[in-house]
Amino acid sequence: MLPRFLQRLAARLTGSAPPPEPPAKGAAATSTSTLKKGDVLAYRNANAWRAVWVLEVDPWPDGTSVAHCLSYQQLDEKPTLESLKHAEVLIWHSPIDADGVSQGSELIGNRQPAEDDLVGFAEYLKLTDFPRYLELMGQDGQEIVRQANAHYLRGNELCERGRKEEGIAEYDAAVELFPLFFEAIDNRAFTRMELGNFQEALDDFEQSLQVNPDGEAAFFSKGECLMRLGELAAAEAIFAEGMERFPGKKALFGEFLGRVRAQQRSGNK
């Protein structure tokens, strides 16, 4: 049976994460209602051409839409559906206001993307809307969680045995499978702190707080990493905020707030 925290995370797979804020609506030369998944658009730019491929179009409640686009490198000649099959990709995925994509464009055809064409879009969904990512990739969410938990437990075991780098690799595998797994992100960060890699640990804690903004341990440890890195003003702000946000740990945050202020007064970095 999965631990309770993984059951809680797995339960998120029954619904979609809220979408990012809609992009600002731009002036459209072509109505976005005509923009469709698979549309390939070309743009004339001085003596060169550029092209984008619309991988998906998502409508917003306010009537605007976002186009998930694959962009190609600049081209010397006007592209065709056939020539773009051999063109070099510039950016595998960019979410762009659909009106902006349409503006100044020429529709050269429609080609439905295959799975290999969606690697950038899939990575975007994996980090922003995990349930939709699973649906796109045809994967079983419960099985993904089971595999991620197995890596997490192996990571814990390896770290307890002093094999910390191997443990970090297992936490990496858990998070790669399941980006919402903030416990694995936290344990990876704590292990990196033990190894003295405070910048990497700080990056992990920031990632963890994006998934779980109320993570008390991650928030405190972010402040500790900043203090160890000599970023005393930033650390002071974290500990001061922590006293307000986490009253149950007010004494701990207050203690470290006093420490960092003492370091600032003494000039020790």
PDB file of C-alpha atoms in Angstrom:
ATOM      1  CA  MET A   1       0.000   0.000   0.000  1.00  0.00           C
ATOM      2  CA  LEU A   2       1.274   3.486  -0.847  1.00  0.00           C
ATOM      3  CA  PRO A   3       2.208   5.860   1.974  1.00  0.00           C
ATOM      4  CA  ARG A   4      -0.518   8.389   2.802  1.00  0.00           C
ATOM      5  CA  PHE A   5       1.342  11.334   1.271  1.00  0.00           C
ATOM      6  CA  LEU A   6       1.626   9.476  -2.040  1.00  0.00           C
ATOM      7  CA  GLN A   7      -2.041   8.553  -1.906  1.00  0.00           C
ATOM      8  CA  ARG A   8      -2.731  12.261  -1.513  1.00  0.00           C
ATOM      9  CA  LEU A   9      -0.513  13.115  -4.466  1.00  0.00           C
ATOM     10  CA  ALA A  10      -1.975  10.371  -6.598  1.00  0.00           C
ATOM     11  CA  ALA A  11      -5.454  11.693  -5.884  1.00  0.00           C
ATOM     12  CA  ARG A  12      -4.482  14.841  -7.768  1.00  0.00           C
ATOM     13  CA  LEU A  13      -4.376  12.781 -10.925  1.00  0.00           C
ATOM     14  CA  THR A  14      -8.168  12.626 -10.953  1.00  0.00           C
ATOM     15  CA  GLY A  15      -8.338  16.321 -11.853  1.00  0.00           C
ATOM     16  CA  SER A  16      -6.357  18.890 -13.799  1.00  0.00           C
ATOM     17  CA  ALA A  17      -4.111  21.533 -12.342  1.00  0.00           C
ATOM     18  CA  PRO A  18      -5.322  25.089 -12.922  1.00  0.00           C
ATOM     19  CA  PRO A  19      -3.950  26.570 -16.135  1.00  0.00           C
ATOM     20  CA  PRO A  20      -1.464  29.437 -16.076  1.00  0.00           C
ATOM     21  CA  GLU A  21      -2.785  32.971 -16.323  1.00  0.00           C
ATOM     22  CA  PRO A  22      -4.022  33.663 -19.862  1.00  0.00           C
ATOM     23  CA  PRO A  23      -1.672  35.723 -22.021  1.00  0.00           C
ATOM     24  CA  ALA A  24      -2.539  39.268 -22.857  1.00  0.00           C
ATOM     25  CA  LYS A  25      -4.848  39.565 -25.796  1.00  0.00           C
ATOM     26  CA  GLY A  26      -3.120  41.033 -28.843  1.00  0.00           C
ATOM     27  CA  ALA A  27      -4.411  42.685 -31.995  1.00  0.00           C
ATOM     28  CA  ALA A  28      -5.441  39.948 -34.391  1.00  0.00           C
ATOM     29  CA  ALA A  29      -5.230  40.026 -38.160  1.00  0.00           C
ATOM     30  CA  THR A  30      -7.099  36.712 -38.293  1.00  0.00           C
ATOM     31  CA  SER A  31      -9.790  35.518 -35.874  1.00  0.00           C
ATOM     32  CA  THR A  32      -8.473  32.870 -33.477  1.00  0.00           C
ATOM     33  CA  SER A  33     -11.680  30.908 -34.016  1.00  0.00           C
ATOM     34  CA  THR A  34     -10.151  29.797 -37.328  1.00  0.00           C
ATOM     35  CA  LEU A  35      -6.880  28.644 -35.767  1.00  0.00           C
ATOM     36  CA  LYS A  36      -6.856  24.857 -35.423  1.00  0.00           C
ATOM     37  CA  LYS A  37      -4.620  22.127 -34.107  1.00  0.00           C
ATOM     38  CA  GLY A  38      -2.195  21.143 -36.860  1.00  0.00           C
ATOM     39  CA  ASP A  39      -2.218  24.493 -38.671  1.00  0.00           C
ATOM     40  CA  VAL A  40       1.159  25.453 -40.131  1.00  0.00           C
ATOM     41  CA  LEU A  41       1.709  29.199 -40.475  1.00  0.00           C
ATOM     42  CA  ALA A  42       4.397  31.055 -42.392  1.00  0.00           C
ATOM     43  CA  TYR A  43       5.691  34.602 -41.923  1.00  0.00           C
ATOM     44  CA  ARG A  44       7.713  36.737 -44.299  1.00  0.00           C
ATOM     45  CA  ASN A  45      10.565  38.541 -42.542  1.00  0.00           C
ATOM     46  CA  ALA A  46      12.750  40.732 -44.792  1.00  0.00           C
ATOM     47  CA  ASN A  47      14.487  38.239 -47.074  1.00  0.00           C
ATOM     48  CA  ALA A  48      13.740  35.198 -44.953  1.00  0.00           C
ATOM     49  CA  TRP A  49      10.821  33.081 -43.794  1.00  0.00           C
ATOM     50  CA  ARG A  50       9.865  31.597 -40.477  1.00  0.00           C
ATOM     51  CA  ALA A  51       7.190  29.044 -39.682  1.00  0.00           C
ATOM     52  CA  VAL A  52       5.288  27.740 -36.674  1.00  0.00           C
ATOM     53  CA  TRP A  53       3.230  24.598 -36.244  1.00  0.00           C
ATOM     54  CA  VAL A  54       0.190  24.765 -33.958  1.00  0.00           C
ATOM     55  CA  LEU A  55       0.303  21.627 -31.792  1.00  0.00           C
ATOM     56  CA  GLU A  56      -2.833  22.456 -29.801  1.00  0.00           C
ATOM     57  CA  VAL A  57      -5.202  25.372 -29.167  1.00  0.00           C
ATOM     58  CA  ASP A  58      -6.628  25.895 -25.671  1.00  0.00           C
ATOM     59  CA  PRO A  59      -9.537  28.326 -25.201  1.00  0.00           C
ATOM     60  CA  TRP A  60      -9.793  30.612 -22.176  1.00  0.00           C
ATOM     61  CA  PRO A  61     -13.028  31.572 -20.388  1.00  0.00           C
ATOM     62  CA  ASP A  62     -12.637  35.182 -21.524  1.00  0.00           C
ATOM     63  CA  GLY A  63     -12.882  34.159 -25.174  1.00  0.00           C
ATOM     64  CA  THR A  64      -9.169  34.314 -25.979  1.00  0.00           C
ATOM     65  CA  SER A  65      -7.035  31.275 -26.740  1.00  0.00           C
ATOM     66  CA  VAL A  66      -3.455  30.108 -26.301  1.00  0.00           C
ATOM     67  CA  ALA A  67      -1.687  28.277 -29.121  1.00  0.00           C
ATOM     68  CA  HIS A  68       0.945  25.696 -28.217  1.00  0.00           C
ATOM     69  CA  CYS A  69       3.470  26.102 -31.019  1.00  0.00           C
ATOM     70  CA  LEU A  70       6.550  24.418 -32.411  1.00  0.00           C
ATOM     71  CA  SER A  71       8.845  26.949 -34.131  1.00  0.00           C
ATOM     72  CA  TYR A  72      11.325  26.297 -36.933  1.00  0.00           C
ATOM     73  CA  GLN A  73      14.682  27.846 -37.697  1.00  0.00           C
ATOM     74  CA  GLN A  74      14.684  30.704 -40.190  1.00  0.00           C
ATOM     75  CA  LEU A  75      14.214  29.575 -43.784  1.00  0.00           C
ATOM     76  CA  ASP A  76      15.526  31.033 -47.039  1.00  0.00           C
ATOM     77  CA  GLU A  77      12.487  30.003 -49.081  1.00  0.00           C
ATOM     78  CA  LYS A  78       8.786  29.971 -48.432  1.00  0.00           C
ATOM     79  CA  PRO A  79       8.051  26.762 -46.486  1.00  0.00           C
ATOM     80  CA  THR A  80       5.676  24.016 -47.499  1.00  0.00           C
ATOM     81  CA  LEU A  81       4.264  21.144 -45.481  1.00  0.00           C
ATOM     82  CA  GLU A  82       6.726  18.835 -47.225  1.00  0.00           C
ATOM     83  CA  SER A  83       9.803  21.017 -46.773  1.00  0.00           C
ATOM     84  CA  LEU A  84       9.094  21.504 -43.080  1.00  0.00           C
ATOM     85  CA  LYS A  85       9.320  17.757 -42.532  1.00  0.00           C
ATOM     86  CA  HIS A  86      13.074  18.209 -43.000  1.00  0.00           C
ATOM     87  CA  ALA A  87      13.451  21.658 -41.408  1.00  0.00           C
ATOM     88  CA  GLU A  88      15.401  22.230 -38.204  1.00  0.00           C
ATOM     89  CA  VAL A  89      13.353  22.930 -35.087  1.00  0.00           C
ATOM     90  CA  LEU A  90      14.169  26.119 -33.193  1.00  0.00           C
ATOM     91  CA  ILE A  91      11.842  25.724 -30.181  1.00  0.00           C
ATOM     92  CA  TRP A  92       9.890  22.543 -29.473  1.00  0.00           C
ATOM     93  CA  HIS A  93       7.154  24.298 -27.539  1.00  0.00           C
ATOM     94  CA  SER A  94       6.014  27.827 -26.798  1.00  0.00           C
ATOM     95  CA  PRO A  95       2.585  28.832 -25.416  1.00  0.00           C
ATOM     96  CA  ILE A  96       1.619  31.964 -27.367  1.00  0.00           C
ATOM     97  CA  ASP A  97      -1.492  34.120 -27.474  1.00  0.00           C
ATOM     98  CA  ALA A  98      -3.427  32.733 -30.428  1.00  0.00           C
ATOM     99  CA  ASP A  99      -4.214  36.188 -31.781  1.00  0.00           C
ATOM    100  CA  GLY A 100      -0.519  36.963 -31.825  1.00  0.00           C
ATOM    101  CA  VAL A 101       0.251  33.751 -33.703  1.00  0.00           C
ATOM    102  CA  SER A 102      -2.336  34.579 -36.331  1.00  0.00           C
ATOM    103  CA  GLN A 103      -1.206  38.157 -36.845  1.00  0.00           C
ATOM    104  CA  GLY A 104       0.685  38.620 -40.111  1.00  0.00           C
ATOM    105  CA  SER A 105       0.646  34.909 -40.895  1.00  0.00           C
ATOM    106  CA  GLU A 106      -0.158  32.890 -43.988  1.00  0.00           C
ATOM    107  CA  LEU A 107      -1.747  29.477 -43.566  1.00  0.00           C
ATOM    108  CA  ILE A 108       0.191  26.985 -45.678  1.00  0.00           C
ATOM    109  CA  GLY A 109      -1.684  23.857 -44.603  1.00  0.00           C
ATOM    110  CA  ASN A 110      -2.661  21.560 -41.778  1.00  0.00           C
ATOM    111  CA  ARG A 111      -0.790  18.493 -40.552  1.00  0.00           C
ATOM    112  CA  GLN A 112      -1.720  16.656 -37.356  1.00  0.00           C
ATOM    113  CA  PRO A 113       1.274  16.181 -35.020  1.00  0.00           C
ATOM    114  CA  ALA A 114       2.494  12.695 -34.150  1.00  0.00           C
ATOM    115  CA  GLU A 115       3.751  11.684 -30.697  1.00  0.00           C
ATOM    116  CA  ASP A 116       7.376  12.466 -31.604  1.00  0.00           C
ATOM    117  CA  ASP A 117       6.370  16.016 -32.515  1.00  0.00           C
ATOM    118  CA  LEU A 118       4.833  16.622 -29.090  1.00  0.00           C
ATOM    119  CA  VAL A 119       7.934  16.167 -26.924  1.00  0.00           C
ATOM    120  CA  GLY A 120       8.100  19.852 -25.990  1.00  0.00           C
ATOM    121  CA  PHE A 121       4.372  20.127 -25.362  1.00  0.00           C
ATOM    122  CA  ALA A 122       4.470  16.933 -23.293  1.00  0.00           C
ATOM    123  CA  GLU A 123       7.291  18.285 -21.114  1.00  0.00           C
ATOM    124  CA  TYR A 124       5.319  21.502 -20.608  1.00  0.00           C
ATOM    125  CA  LEU A 125       2.253  19.540 -19.505  1.00  0.00           C
ATOM    126  CA  LYS A 126       4.335  17.324 -17.263  1.00  0.00           C
ATOM    127  CA  LEU A 127       5.359  20.384 -15.255  1.00  0.00           C
ATOM    128  CA  THR A 128       2.092  22.348 -15.426  1.00  0.00           C
ATOM    129  CA  ASP A 129      -0.793  19.863 -15.831  1.00  0.00           C
ATOM    130  CA  PHE A 130       0.306  16.363 -14.882  1.00  0.00           C
ATOM    131  CA  PRO A 131      -3.090  14.660 -15.376  1.00  0.00           C
ATOM    132  CA  ARG A 132      -3.283  15.988 -18.918  1.00  0.00           C
ATOM    133  CA  TYR A 133       0.297  14.839 -19.518  1.00  0.00           C
ATOM    134  CA  LEU A 134      -0.675  11.310 -18.488  1.00  0.00           C
ATOM    135  CA  GLU A 135      -3.673  11.419 -20.810  1.00  0.00           C
ATOM    136  CA  LEU A 136      -1.555  12.681 -23.716  1.00  0.00           C
ATOM    137  CA  MET A 137       1.077   9.993 -23.181  1.00  0.00           C
ATOM    138  CA  GLY A 138      -1.434   7.219 -22.443  1.00  0.00           C
ATOM    139  CA  GLN A 139       0.197   6.427 -19.092  1.00  0.00           C
ATOM    140  CA  ASP A 140      -1.288   4.946 -15.916  1.00  0.00           C
ATOM    141  CA  GLY A 141      -1.056   7.496 -13.106  1.00  0.00           C
ATOM    142  CA  GLN A 142      -1.177   4.920 -10.314  1.00  0.00           C
ATOM    143  CA  GLU A 143       1.668   2.950 -11.901  1.00  0.00           C
ATOM    144  CA  ILE A 144       3.741   6.116 -12.286  1.00  0.00           C
ATOM    145  CA  VAL A 145       3.228   6.878  -8.595  1.00  0.00           C
ATOM    146  CA  ARG A 146       4.170   3.299  -7.648  1.00  0.00           C
ATOM    147  CA  GLN A 147       7.416   3.477  -9.611  1.00  0.00           C
ATOM    148  CA  ALA A 148       8.246   6.914  -8.208  1.00  0.00           C
ATOM    149  CA  ASN A 149       7.675   5.669  -4.660  1.00  0.00           C
ATOM    150  CA  ALA A 150      10.003   2.716  -5.271  1.00  0.00           C
ATOM    151  CA  HIS A 151      12.793   5.096  -6.333  1.00  0.00           C
ATOM    152  CA  TYR A 152      12.063   7.324  -3.335  1.00  0.00           C
ATOM    153  CA  LEU A 153      12.345   4.451  -0.873  1.00  0.00           C
ATOM    154  CA  ARG A 154      15.577   3.234  -2.494  1.00  0.00           C
ATOM    155  CA  GLY A 155      16.919   6.763  -2.208  1.00  0.00           C
ATOM    156  CA  ASN A 156      16.111   6.851   1.502  1.00  0.00           C
ATOM    157  CA  GLU A 157      17.807   3.501   2.048  1.00  0.00           C
ATOM    158  CA  LEU A 158      20.937   4.484   0.138  1.00  0.00           C
ATOM    159  CA  CYS A 159      21.270   7.780   2.006  1.00  0.00           C
ATOM    160  CA  GLU A 160      20.892   6.019   5.354  1.00  0.00           C
ATOM    161  CA  ARG A 161      23.773   3.754   4.302  1.00  0.00           C
ATOM    162  CA  GLY A 162      25.930   6.766   3.440  1.00  0.00           C
ATOM    163  CA  ARG A 163      25.669   6.325  -0.331  1.00  0.00           C
ATOM    164  CA  LYS A 164      24.356   9.827  -0.796  1.00  0.00           C
ATOM    165  CA  GLU A 165      25.174  10.414  -4.460  1.00  0.00           C
ATOM    166  CA  GLU A 166      23.391   7.185  -5.377  1.00  0.00           C
ATOM    167  CA  GLY A 167      20.500   8.254  -3.190  1.00  0.00           C
ATOM    168  CA  ILE A 168      20.274  11.576  -5.028  1.00  0.00           C
ATOM    169  CA  ALA A 169      20.110   9.687  -8.323  1.00  0.00           C
ATOM    170  CA  GLU A 170      17.123   7.708  -7.002  1.00  0.00           C
ATOM    171  CA  TYR A 171      15.377  10.908  -5.908  1.00  0.00           C
ATOM    172  CA  ASP A 172      16.086  12.301  -9.383  1.00  0.00           C
ATOM    173  CA  ALA A 173      14.351   9.289 -10.902  1.00  0.00           C
ATOM    174  CA  ALA A 174      11.343   9.682  -8.595  1.00  0.00           C
ATOM    175  CA  VAL A 175      10.900  13.357  -9.472  1.00  0.00           C
ATOM    176  CA  GLU A 176      11.411  12.729 -13.175  1.00  0.00           C
ATOM    177  CA  LEU A 177       8.534  10.272 -13.080  1.00  0.00           C
ATOM    178  CA  PHE A 178       6.301  12.350 -10.819  1.00  0.00           C
ATOM    179  CA  PRO A 179       7.122  16.091 -10.668  1.00  0.00           C
ATOM    180  CA  LEU A 180       4.557  16.658  -7.881  1.00  0.00           C
ATOM    181  CA  PHE A 181       6.554  14.444  -5.506  1.00  0.00           C
ATOM    182  CA  PHE A 182       7.781  17.225  -3.222  1.00  0.00           C
ATOM    183  CA  GLU A 183       8.895  14.789  -0.497  1.00  0.00           C
ATOM    184  CA  ALA A 184      11.456  13.367  -2.922  1.00  0.00           C
ATOM    185  CA  ILE A 185      12.534  16.885  -3.902  1.00  0.00           C
ATOM    186  CA  ASP A 186      12.948  17.795  -0.222  1.00  0.00           C
ATOM    187  CA  ASN A 187      14.980  14.687   0.591  1.00  0.00           C
ATOM    188  CA  ARG A 188      17.224  15.342  -2.395  1.00  0.00           C
ATOM    189  CA  ALA A 189      17.743  18.881  -1.125  1.00  0.00           C
ATOM    190  CA  PHE A 190      18.521  17.767   2.437  1.00  0.00           C
ATOM    191  CA  THR A 191      21.058  15.290   1.093  1.00  0.00           C
ATOM    192  CA  ARG A 192      22.707  17.988  -0.977  1.00  0.00           C
ATOM    193  CA  MET A 193      22.908  20.177   2.116  1.00  0.00           C
ATOM    194  CA  GLU A 194      24.674  17.351   3.939  1.00  0.00           C
ATOM    195  CA  LEU A 195      27.170  17.253   1.067  1.00  0.00           C
ATOM    196  CA  GLY A 196      27.676  21.013   1.266  1.00  0.00           C
ATOM    197  CA  ASN A 197      26.015  21.700  -2.091  1.00  0.00           C
ATOM    198  CA  PHE A 198      23.906  24.583  -0.842  1.00  0.00           C
ATOM    199  CA  GLN A 199      23.136  26.201  -4.207  1.00  0.00           C
ATOM    200  CA  GLU A 200      21.779  22.933  -5.603  1.00  0.00           C
ATOM    201  CA  ALA A 201      19.825  22.391  -2.401  1.00  0.00           C
ATOM    202  CA  LEU A 202      18.399  25.916  -2.647  1.00  0.00           C
ATOM    203  CA  ASP A 203      17.252  25.216  -6.204  1.00  0.00           C
ATOM    204  CA  ASP A 204      15.532  22.063  -4.960  1.00  0.00           C
ATOM    205  CA  PHE A 205      13.728  23.829  -2.129  1.00  0.00           C
ATOM    206  CA  GLU A 206      12.471  26.475  -4.538  1.00  0.00           C
ATOM    207  CA  GLN A 207      11.197  23.703  -6.818  1.00  0.00           C
ATOM    208  CA  SER A 208       9.522  22.004  -3.860  1.00  0.00           C
ATOM    209  CA  LEU A 209       7.776  25.217  -2.825  1.00  0.00           C
ATOM    210  CA  GLN A 210       6.390  25.642  -6.333  1.00  0.00           C
ATOM    211  CA  VAL A 211       4.668  22.280  -5.896  1.00  0.00           C
ATOM    212  CA  ASN A 212       3.814  22.683  -2.204  1.00  0.00           C
ATOM    213  CA  PRO A 213       3.887  26.389  -1.243  1.00  0.00           C
ATOM    214  CA  ASP A 214       3.066  25.608   2.405  1.00  0.00           C
ATOM    215  CA  GLY A 215       6.048  23.326   2.887  1.00  0.00           C
ATOM    216  CA  GLU A 216       7.346  24.437   6.274  1.00  0.00           C
ATOM    217  CA  ALA A 217      10.600  22.464   6.182  1.00  0.00           C
ATOM    218  CA  ALA A 218      11.383  23.537   2.618  1.00  0.00           C
ATOM    219  CA  PHE A 219      10.698  27.186   3.445  1.00  0.00           C
ATOM    220  CA  PHE A 220      12.922  27.152   6.523  1.00  0.00           C
ATOM    221  CA  SER A 221      15.693  25.258   4.747  1.00  0.00           C
ATOM    222  CA  LYS A 222      15.588  27.731   1.874  1.00  0.00           C
ATOM    223  CA  GLY A 223      16.485  30.397   4.404  1.00  0.00           C
ATOM    224  CA  GLU A 224      19.266  28.259   5.848  1.00  0.00           C
ATOM    225  CA  CYS A 225      20.756  27.678   2.381  1.00  0.00           C
ATOM    226  CA  LEU A 226      20.692  31.393   1.665  1.00  0.00           C
ATOM    227  CA  MET A 227      22.447  32.032   4.969  1.00  0.00           C
ATOM    228  CA  ARG A 228      25.131  29.429   4.185  1.00  0.00           C
ATOM    229  CA  LEU A 229      25.619  31.013   0.758  1.00  0.00           C
ATOM    230  CA  GLY A 230      26.161  34.437   2.317  1.00  0.00           C
ATOM    231  CA  GLU A 231      22.924  35.908   0.943  1.00  0.00           C
ATOM    232  CA  LEU A 232      22.081  37.339   4.332  1.00  0.00           C
ATOM    233  CA  ALA A 233      19.444  39.893   3.361  1.00  0.00           C
ATOM    234  CA  ALA A 234      17.469  37.245   1.460  1.00  0.00           C
ATOM    235  CA  ALA A 235      17.836  34.801   4.371  1.00  0.00           C
ATOM    236  CA  GLU A 236      16.661  37.460   6.820  1.00  0.00           C
ATOM    237  CA  ALA A 237      13.524  38.019   4.744  1.00  0.00           C
ATOM    238  CA  ILE A 238      12.759  34.275   4.706  1.00  0.00           C
ATOM    239  CA  PHE A 239      13.130  33.841   8.469  1.00  0.00           C
ATOM    240  CA  ALA A 240      11.090  36.977   9.192  1.00  0.00           C
ATOM    241  CA  GLU A 241       8.306  35.790   6.894  1.00  0.00           C
ATOM    242  CA  GLY A 242       8.472  32.301   8.390  1.00  0.00           C
ATOM    243  CA  MET A 243       7.723  33.652  11.859  1.00  0.00           C
ATOM    244  CA  GLU A 244       4.410  34.962  10.514  1.00  0.00           C
ATOM    245  CA  ARG A 245       3.517  32.095   8.180  1.00  0.00           C
ATOM    246  CA  PHE A 246       4.397  29.211  10.510  1.00  0.00           C
ATOM    247  CA  PRO A 247       3.503  30.212  14.086  1.00  0.00           C
ATOM    248  CA  GLY A 248       4.112  26.681  15.319  1.00  0.00           C
ATOM    249  CA  LYS A 249       7.810  27.119  14.448  1.00  0.00           C
ATOM    250  CA  LYS A 250       8.047  30.780  15.373  1.00  0.00           C
ATOM    251  CA  ALA A 251      10.826  30.133  17.893  1.00  0.00           C
ATOM    252  CA  LEU A 252      12.981  28.290  15.354  1.00  0.00           C
ATOM    253  CA  PHE A 253      12.535  30.942  12.681  1.00  0.00           C
ATOM    254  CA  GLY A 254      13.179  33.629  15.292  1.00  0.00           C
ATOM    255  CA  GLU A 255      16.394  31.936  16.419  1.00  0.00           C
ATOM    256  CA  PHE A 256      17.785  31.870  12.882  1.00  0.00           C
ATOM    257  CA  LEU A 257      16.569  35.399  12.241  1.00  0.00           C
ATOM    258  CA  GLY A 258      18.687  36.458  15.203  1.00  0.00           C
ATOM    259  CA  ARG A 259      21.667  34.519  13.861  1.00  0.00           C
ATOM    260  CA  VAL A 260      21.535  36.059  10.413  1.00  0.00           C
ATOM    261  CA  ARG A 261      21.146  39.561  11.831  1.00  0.00           C
ATOM    262  CA  ALA A 262      24.138  38.956  14.072  1.00  0.00           C
ATOM    263  CA  GLN A 263      26.160  37.927  11.016  1.00  0.00           C
ATOM    264  CA  GLN A 264      25.068  41.069   9.209  1.00  0.00           C
ATOM    265  CA  ARG A 265      26.169  43.239  12.134  1.00  0.00           C
ATOM    266  CA  SER A 266      29.532  41.517  12.390  1.00  0.00           C
ATOM    267  CA  GLY A 267      30.108  41.606   8.646  1.00  0.00           C
ATOM    268  CA  ASN A 268      30.730  37.844   8.510  1.00  0.00           C
ATOM    269  CA  LYS A 269      29.684  36.353   5.186  1.00  0.00           C
TER     270      LYS A 269
END
